[in-house]
XYZ file of N, CA and C in Angstrom:
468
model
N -39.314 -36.809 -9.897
C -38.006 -36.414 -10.400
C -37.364 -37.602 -11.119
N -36.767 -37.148 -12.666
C -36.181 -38.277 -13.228
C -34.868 -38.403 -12.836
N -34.738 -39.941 -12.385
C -33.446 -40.624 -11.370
C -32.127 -40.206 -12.797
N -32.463 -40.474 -13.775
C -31.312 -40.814 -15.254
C -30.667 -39.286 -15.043
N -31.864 -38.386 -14.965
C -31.504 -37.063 -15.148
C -30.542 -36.599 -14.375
N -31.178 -36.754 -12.740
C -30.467 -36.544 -11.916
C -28.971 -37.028 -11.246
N -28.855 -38.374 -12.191
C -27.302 -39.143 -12.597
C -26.759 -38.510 -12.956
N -27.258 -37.807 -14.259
C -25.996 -36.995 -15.390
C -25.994 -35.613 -15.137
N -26.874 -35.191 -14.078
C -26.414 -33.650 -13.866
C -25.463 -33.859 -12.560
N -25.746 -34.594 -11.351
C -24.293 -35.748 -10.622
C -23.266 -35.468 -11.452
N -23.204 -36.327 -12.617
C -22.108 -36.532 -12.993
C -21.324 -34.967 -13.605
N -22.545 -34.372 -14.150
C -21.692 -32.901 -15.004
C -21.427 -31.969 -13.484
N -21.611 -32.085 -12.346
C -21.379 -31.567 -11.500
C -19.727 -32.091 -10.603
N -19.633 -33.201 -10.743
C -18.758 -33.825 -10.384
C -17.596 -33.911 -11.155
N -17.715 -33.348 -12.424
C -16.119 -33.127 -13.284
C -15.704 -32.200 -13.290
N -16.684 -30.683 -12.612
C -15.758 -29.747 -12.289
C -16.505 -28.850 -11.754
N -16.608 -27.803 -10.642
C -17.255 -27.199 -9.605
C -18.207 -26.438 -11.015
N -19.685 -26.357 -10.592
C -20.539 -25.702 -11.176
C -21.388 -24.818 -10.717
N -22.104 -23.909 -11.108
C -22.660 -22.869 -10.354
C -24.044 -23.612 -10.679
N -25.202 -22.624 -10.020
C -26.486 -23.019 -10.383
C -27.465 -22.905 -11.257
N -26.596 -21.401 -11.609
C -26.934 -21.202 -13.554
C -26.511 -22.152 -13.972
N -25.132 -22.458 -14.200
C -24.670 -23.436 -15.544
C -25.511 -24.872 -14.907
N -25.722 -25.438 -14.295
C -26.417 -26.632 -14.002
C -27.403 -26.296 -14.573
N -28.611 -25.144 -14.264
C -29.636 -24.480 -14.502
C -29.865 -24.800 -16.283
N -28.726 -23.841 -16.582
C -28.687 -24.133 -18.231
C -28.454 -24.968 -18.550
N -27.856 -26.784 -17.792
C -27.783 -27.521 -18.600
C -28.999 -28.435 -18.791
N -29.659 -28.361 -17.834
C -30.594 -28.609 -17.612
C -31.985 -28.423 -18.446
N -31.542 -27.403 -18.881
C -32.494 -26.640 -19.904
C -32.228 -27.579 -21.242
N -30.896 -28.116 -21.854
C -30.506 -28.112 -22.698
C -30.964 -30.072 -22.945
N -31.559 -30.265 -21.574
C -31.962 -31.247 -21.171
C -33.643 -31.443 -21.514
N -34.023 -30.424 -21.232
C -35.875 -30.603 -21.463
C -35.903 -30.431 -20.392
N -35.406 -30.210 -19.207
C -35.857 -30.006 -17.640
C -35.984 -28.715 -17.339
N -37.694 -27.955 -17.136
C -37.978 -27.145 -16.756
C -38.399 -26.478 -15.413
N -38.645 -25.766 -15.028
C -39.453 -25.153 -13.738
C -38.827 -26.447 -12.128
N -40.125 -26.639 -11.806
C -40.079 -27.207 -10.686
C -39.250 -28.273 -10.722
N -39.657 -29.178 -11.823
C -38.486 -30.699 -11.708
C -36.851 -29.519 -11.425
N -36.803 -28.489 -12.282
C -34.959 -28.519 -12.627
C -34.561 -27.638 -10.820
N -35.638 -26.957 -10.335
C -35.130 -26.762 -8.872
C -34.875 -28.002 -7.877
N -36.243 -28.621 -8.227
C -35.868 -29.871 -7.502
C -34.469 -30.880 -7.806
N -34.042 -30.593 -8.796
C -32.832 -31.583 -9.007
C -31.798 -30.700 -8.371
N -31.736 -29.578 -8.672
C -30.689 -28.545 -7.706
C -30.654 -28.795 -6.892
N -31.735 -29.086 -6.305
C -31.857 -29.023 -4.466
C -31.091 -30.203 -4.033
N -31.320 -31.150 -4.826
C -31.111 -32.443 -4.375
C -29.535 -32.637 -4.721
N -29.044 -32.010 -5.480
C -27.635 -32.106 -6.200
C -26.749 -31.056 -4.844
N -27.444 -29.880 -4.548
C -26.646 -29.333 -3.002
C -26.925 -29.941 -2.001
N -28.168 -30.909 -1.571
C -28.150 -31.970 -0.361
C -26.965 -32.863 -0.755
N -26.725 -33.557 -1.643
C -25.755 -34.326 -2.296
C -24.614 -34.051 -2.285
N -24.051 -32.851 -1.770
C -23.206 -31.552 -1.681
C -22.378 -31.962 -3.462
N -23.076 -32.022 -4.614
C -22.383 -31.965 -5.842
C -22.056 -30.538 -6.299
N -22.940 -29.544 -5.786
C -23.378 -28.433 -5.607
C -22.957 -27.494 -4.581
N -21.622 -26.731 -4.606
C -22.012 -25.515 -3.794
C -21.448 -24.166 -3.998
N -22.120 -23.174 -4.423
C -21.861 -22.238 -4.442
C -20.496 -21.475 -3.956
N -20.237 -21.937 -2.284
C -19.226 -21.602 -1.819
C -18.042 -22.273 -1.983
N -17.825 -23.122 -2.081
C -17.025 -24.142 -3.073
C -16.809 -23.674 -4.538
N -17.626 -23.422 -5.231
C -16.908 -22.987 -6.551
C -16.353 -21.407 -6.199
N -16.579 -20.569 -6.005
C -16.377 -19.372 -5.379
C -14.857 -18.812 -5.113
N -14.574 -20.164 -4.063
C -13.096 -20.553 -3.701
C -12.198 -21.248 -4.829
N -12.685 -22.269 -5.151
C -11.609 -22.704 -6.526
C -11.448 -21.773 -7.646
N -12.668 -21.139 -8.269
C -12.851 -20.020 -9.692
C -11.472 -19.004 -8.718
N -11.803 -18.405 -7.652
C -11.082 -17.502 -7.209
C -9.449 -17.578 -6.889
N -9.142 -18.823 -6.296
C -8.098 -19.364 -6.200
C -7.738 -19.681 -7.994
N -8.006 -20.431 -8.304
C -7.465 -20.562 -9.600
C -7.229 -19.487 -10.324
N -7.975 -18.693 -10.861
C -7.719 -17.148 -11.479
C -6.441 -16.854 -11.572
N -6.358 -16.421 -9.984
C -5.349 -16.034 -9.510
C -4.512 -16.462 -9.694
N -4.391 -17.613 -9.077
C -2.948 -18.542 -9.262
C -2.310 -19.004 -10.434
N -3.205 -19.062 -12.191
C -3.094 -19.609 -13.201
C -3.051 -18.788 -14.258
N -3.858 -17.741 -13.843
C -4.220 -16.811 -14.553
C -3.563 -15.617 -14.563
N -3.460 -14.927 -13.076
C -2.980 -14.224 -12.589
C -3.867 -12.569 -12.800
N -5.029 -13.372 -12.376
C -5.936 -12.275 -12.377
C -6.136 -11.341 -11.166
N -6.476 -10.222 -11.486
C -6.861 -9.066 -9.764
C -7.529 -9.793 -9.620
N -7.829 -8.946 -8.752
C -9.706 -8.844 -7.308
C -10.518 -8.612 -8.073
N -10.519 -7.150 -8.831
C -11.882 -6.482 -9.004
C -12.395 -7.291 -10.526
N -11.132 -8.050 -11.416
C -11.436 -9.041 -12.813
C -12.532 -10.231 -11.855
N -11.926 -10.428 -10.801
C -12.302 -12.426 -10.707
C -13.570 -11.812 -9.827
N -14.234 -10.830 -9.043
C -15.355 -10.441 -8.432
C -16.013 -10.169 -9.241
N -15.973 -9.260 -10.483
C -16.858 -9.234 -11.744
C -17.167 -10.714 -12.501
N -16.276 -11.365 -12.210
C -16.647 -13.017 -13.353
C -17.448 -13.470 -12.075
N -17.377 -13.338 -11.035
C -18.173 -14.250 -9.770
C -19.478 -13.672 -10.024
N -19.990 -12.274 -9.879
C -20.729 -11.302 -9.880
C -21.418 -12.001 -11.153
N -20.958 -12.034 -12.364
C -21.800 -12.171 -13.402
C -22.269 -13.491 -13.748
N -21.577 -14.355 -12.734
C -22.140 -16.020 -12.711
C -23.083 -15.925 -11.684
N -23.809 -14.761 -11.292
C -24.584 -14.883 -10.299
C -24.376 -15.287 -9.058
N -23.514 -15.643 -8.572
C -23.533 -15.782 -7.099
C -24.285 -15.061 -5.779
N -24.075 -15.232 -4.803
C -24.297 -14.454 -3.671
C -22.960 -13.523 -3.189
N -23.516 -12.155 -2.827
C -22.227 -11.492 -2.434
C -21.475 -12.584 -1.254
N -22.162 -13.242 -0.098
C -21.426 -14.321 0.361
C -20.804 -15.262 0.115
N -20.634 -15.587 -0.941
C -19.707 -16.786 -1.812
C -18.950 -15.984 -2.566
N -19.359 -14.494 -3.073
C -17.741 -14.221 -3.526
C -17.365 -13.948 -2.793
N -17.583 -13.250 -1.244
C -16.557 -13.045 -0.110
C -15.708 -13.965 0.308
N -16.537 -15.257 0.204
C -15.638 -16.279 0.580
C -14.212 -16.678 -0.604
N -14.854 -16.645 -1.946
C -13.969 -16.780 -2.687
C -12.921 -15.809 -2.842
N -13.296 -14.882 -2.125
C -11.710 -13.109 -2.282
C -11.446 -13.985 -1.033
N -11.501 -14.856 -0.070
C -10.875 -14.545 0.676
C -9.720 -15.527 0.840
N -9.591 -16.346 -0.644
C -8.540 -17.840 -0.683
C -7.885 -16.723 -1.089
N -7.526 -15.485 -1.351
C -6.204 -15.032 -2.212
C -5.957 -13.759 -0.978
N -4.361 -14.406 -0.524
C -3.993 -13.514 0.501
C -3.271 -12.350 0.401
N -3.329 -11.395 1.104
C -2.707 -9.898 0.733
C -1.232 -10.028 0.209
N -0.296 -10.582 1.201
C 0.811 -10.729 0.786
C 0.993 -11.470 -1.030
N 0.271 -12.590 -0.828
C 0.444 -13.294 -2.145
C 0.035 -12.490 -3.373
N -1.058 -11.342 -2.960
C -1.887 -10.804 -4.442
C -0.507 -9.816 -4.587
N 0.313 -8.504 -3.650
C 1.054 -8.083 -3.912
C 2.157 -8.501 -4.760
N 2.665 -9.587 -3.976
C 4.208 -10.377 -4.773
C 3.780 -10.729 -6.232
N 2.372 -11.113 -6.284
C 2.360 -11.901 -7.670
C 1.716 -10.768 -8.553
N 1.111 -9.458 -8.600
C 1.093 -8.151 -9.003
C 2.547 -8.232 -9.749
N 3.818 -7.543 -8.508
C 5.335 -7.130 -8.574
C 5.512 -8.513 -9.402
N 5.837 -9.607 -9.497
C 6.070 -10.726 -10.513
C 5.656 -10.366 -11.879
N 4.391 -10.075 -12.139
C 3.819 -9.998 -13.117
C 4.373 -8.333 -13.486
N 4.694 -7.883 -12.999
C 5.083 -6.152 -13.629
C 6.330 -6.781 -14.552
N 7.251 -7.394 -13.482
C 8.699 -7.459 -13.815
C 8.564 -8.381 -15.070
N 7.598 -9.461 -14.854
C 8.167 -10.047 -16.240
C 7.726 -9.777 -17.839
N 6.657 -8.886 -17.292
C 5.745 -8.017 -18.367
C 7.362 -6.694 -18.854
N 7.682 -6.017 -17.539
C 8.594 -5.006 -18.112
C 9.669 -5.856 -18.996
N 10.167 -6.830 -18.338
C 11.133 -7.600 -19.541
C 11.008 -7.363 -20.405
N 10.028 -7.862 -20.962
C 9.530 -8.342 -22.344
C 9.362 -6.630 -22.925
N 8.285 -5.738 -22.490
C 8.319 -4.449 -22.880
C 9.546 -3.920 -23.377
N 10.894 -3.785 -22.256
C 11.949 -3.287 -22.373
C 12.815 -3.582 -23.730
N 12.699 -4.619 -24.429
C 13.473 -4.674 -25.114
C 12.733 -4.420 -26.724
N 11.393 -3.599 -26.472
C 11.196 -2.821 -27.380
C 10.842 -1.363 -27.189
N 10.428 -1.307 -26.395
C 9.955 0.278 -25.951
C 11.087 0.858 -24.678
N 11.695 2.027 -25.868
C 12.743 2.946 -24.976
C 12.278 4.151 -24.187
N 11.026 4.772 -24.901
C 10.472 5.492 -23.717
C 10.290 5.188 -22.498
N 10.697 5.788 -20.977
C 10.037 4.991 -19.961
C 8.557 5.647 -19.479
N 7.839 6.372 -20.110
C 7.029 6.942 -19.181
C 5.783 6.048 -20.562
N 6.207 5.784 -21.737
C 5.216 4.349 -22.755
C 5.727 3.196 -22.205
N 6.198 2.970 -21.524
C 6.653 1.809 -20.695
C 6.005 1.313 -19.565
N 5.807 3.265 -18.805
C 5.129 2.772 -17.319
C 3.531 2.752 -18.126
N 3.293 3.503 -18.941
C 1.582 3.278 -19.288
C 1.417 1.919 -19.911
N 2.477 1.365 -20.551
C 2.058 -0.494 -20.909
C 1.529 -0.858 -19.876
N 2.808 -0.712 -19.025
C 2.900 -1.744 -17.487
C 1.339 -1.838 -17.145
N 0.942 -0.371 -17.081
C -0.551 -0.319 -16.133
C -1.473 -0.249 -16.706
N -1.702 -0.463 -17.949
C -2.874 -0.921 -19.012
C -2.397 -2.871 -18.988
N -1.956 -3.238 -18.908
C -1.757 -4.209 -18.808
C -2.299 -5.296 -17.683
N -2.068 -3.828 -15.802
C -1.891 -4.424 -15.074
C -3.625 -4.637 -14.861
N -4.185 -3.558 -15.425
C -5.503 -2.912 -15.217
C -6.339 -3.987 -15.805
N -5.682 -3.958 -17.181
C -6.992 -5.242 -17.516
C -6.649 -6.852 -17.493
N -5.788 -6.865 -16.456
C -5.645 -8.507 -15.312
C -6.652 -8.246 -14.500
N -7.168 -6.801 -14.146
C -8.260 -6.752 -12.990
C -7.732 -6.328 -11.317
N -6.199 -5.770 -11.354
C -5.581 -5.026 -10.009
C -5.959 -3.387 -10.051
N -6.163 -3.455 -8.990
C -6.655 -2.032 -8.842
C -5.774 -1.118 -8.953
N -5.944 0.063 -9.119
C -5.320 0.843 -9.882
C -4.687 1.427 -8.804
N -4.948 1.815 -7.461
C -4.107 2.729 -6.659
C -2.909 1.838 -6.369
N -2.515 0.316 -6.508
C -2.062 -0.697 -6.222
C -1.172 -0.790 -7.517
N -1.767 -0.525 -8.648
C -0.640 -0.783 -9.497
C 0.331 -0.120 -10.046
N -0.350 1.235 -9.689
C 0.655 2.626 -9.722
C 2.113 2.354 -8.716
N 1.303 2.387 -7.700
C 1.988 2.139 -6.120
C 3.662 1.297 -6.642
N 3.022 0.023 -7.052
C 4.286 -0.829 -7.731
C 4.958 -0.411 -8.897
N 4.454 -0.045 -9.990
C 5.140 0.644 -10.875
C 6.034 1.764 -10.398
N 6.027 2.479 -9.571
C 6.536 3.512 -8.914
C 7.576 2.566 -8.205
N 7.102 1.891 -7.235
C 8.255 1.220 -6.696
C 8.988 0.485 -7.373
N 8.460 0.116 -8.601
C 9.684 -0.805 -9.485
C 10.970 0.403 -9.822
N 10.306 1.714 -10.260
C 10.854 3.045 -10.676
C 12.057 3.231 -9.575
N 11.684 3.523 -8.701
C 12.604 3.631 -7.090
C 13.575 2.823 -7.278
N 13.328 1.699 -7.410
C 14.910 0.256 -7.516
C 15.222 0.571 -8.995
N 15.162 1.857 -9.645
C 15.694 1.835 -10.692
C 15.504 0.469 -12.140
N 14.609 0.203 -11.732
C 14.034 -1.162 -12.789
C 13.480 -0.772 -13.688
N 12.716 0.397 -13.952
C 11.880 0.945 -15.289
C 12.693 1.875 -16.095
């Protein structure tokens, strides 16, 4: 195993949580094929530069928190970086019920703001809201639920 190699995939691992594809592919982009590029994996998760469950939790936490993405958006981006269904479980499980609700209802209200002061229909208002809320990635029985309850406090 080349030591240089295994420095600078260290290092591209260490500036920001990586999965084992993108190492995988950089690796590639490297000349490092087959057996050497597992073996440097291996050695990069003994090294713990590497872990699956660790990125899982930050991608998931961050989303959320920055982004303000659902569940079912940030489980499809986990899903398609290949993970293990056990590392995205772990990663759904940094974002807590209470917090995904409030920050859903946050995101309606400040989305309706902005809506409201062009669209006077309210029922093209409530379908913004939930095309909107839908492709952040919140589930849909959940975003009705709130739109309705924004409706109730007379807010829509």
């Amino acid at each position: 195993m080349d030591r240089l190699i295994l420095q600078k995939a260290a290092s591209y691992c260490a500036y920001q949580e990586r999965t084992q594809d993108e190492v995988k592919q950089r690796l590639k982009k490297w000349n490092v094929w087959g057996d050497e590029a597992d073996e440097i994996i291996a050695e990069l998760i003994s090294m713990n530069y590497l872990s699956e469950e660790r990125f899982a939790k930050t991608y998931a936490g961050g989303k959320f928190r920055v982004k303000n993405w659902g569940r079912m958006k940030i489980r499809q981006e986990l899903n398609r970086r290949g993970l293990s269904t056990y590392s995205i479980e772990k990663g759904m499980n940094e974002i807590g019920d209470e917090d995904y609700v409030s920050g859903l209802r946050e995101l309606l209200s400040k989305k309706r703001d902005l809506l409201s002061k062009t669209e006077t229909d309210p029922f093209k208002l409530k379908q913004k809201l939930a095309r909107f809320a839908l492709g952040k990635g919140y589930e849909s029985e959940l975003v009705w639920k709130e739109i309705g309850d924004l409706n109730e406090t007379g807010e829509v």
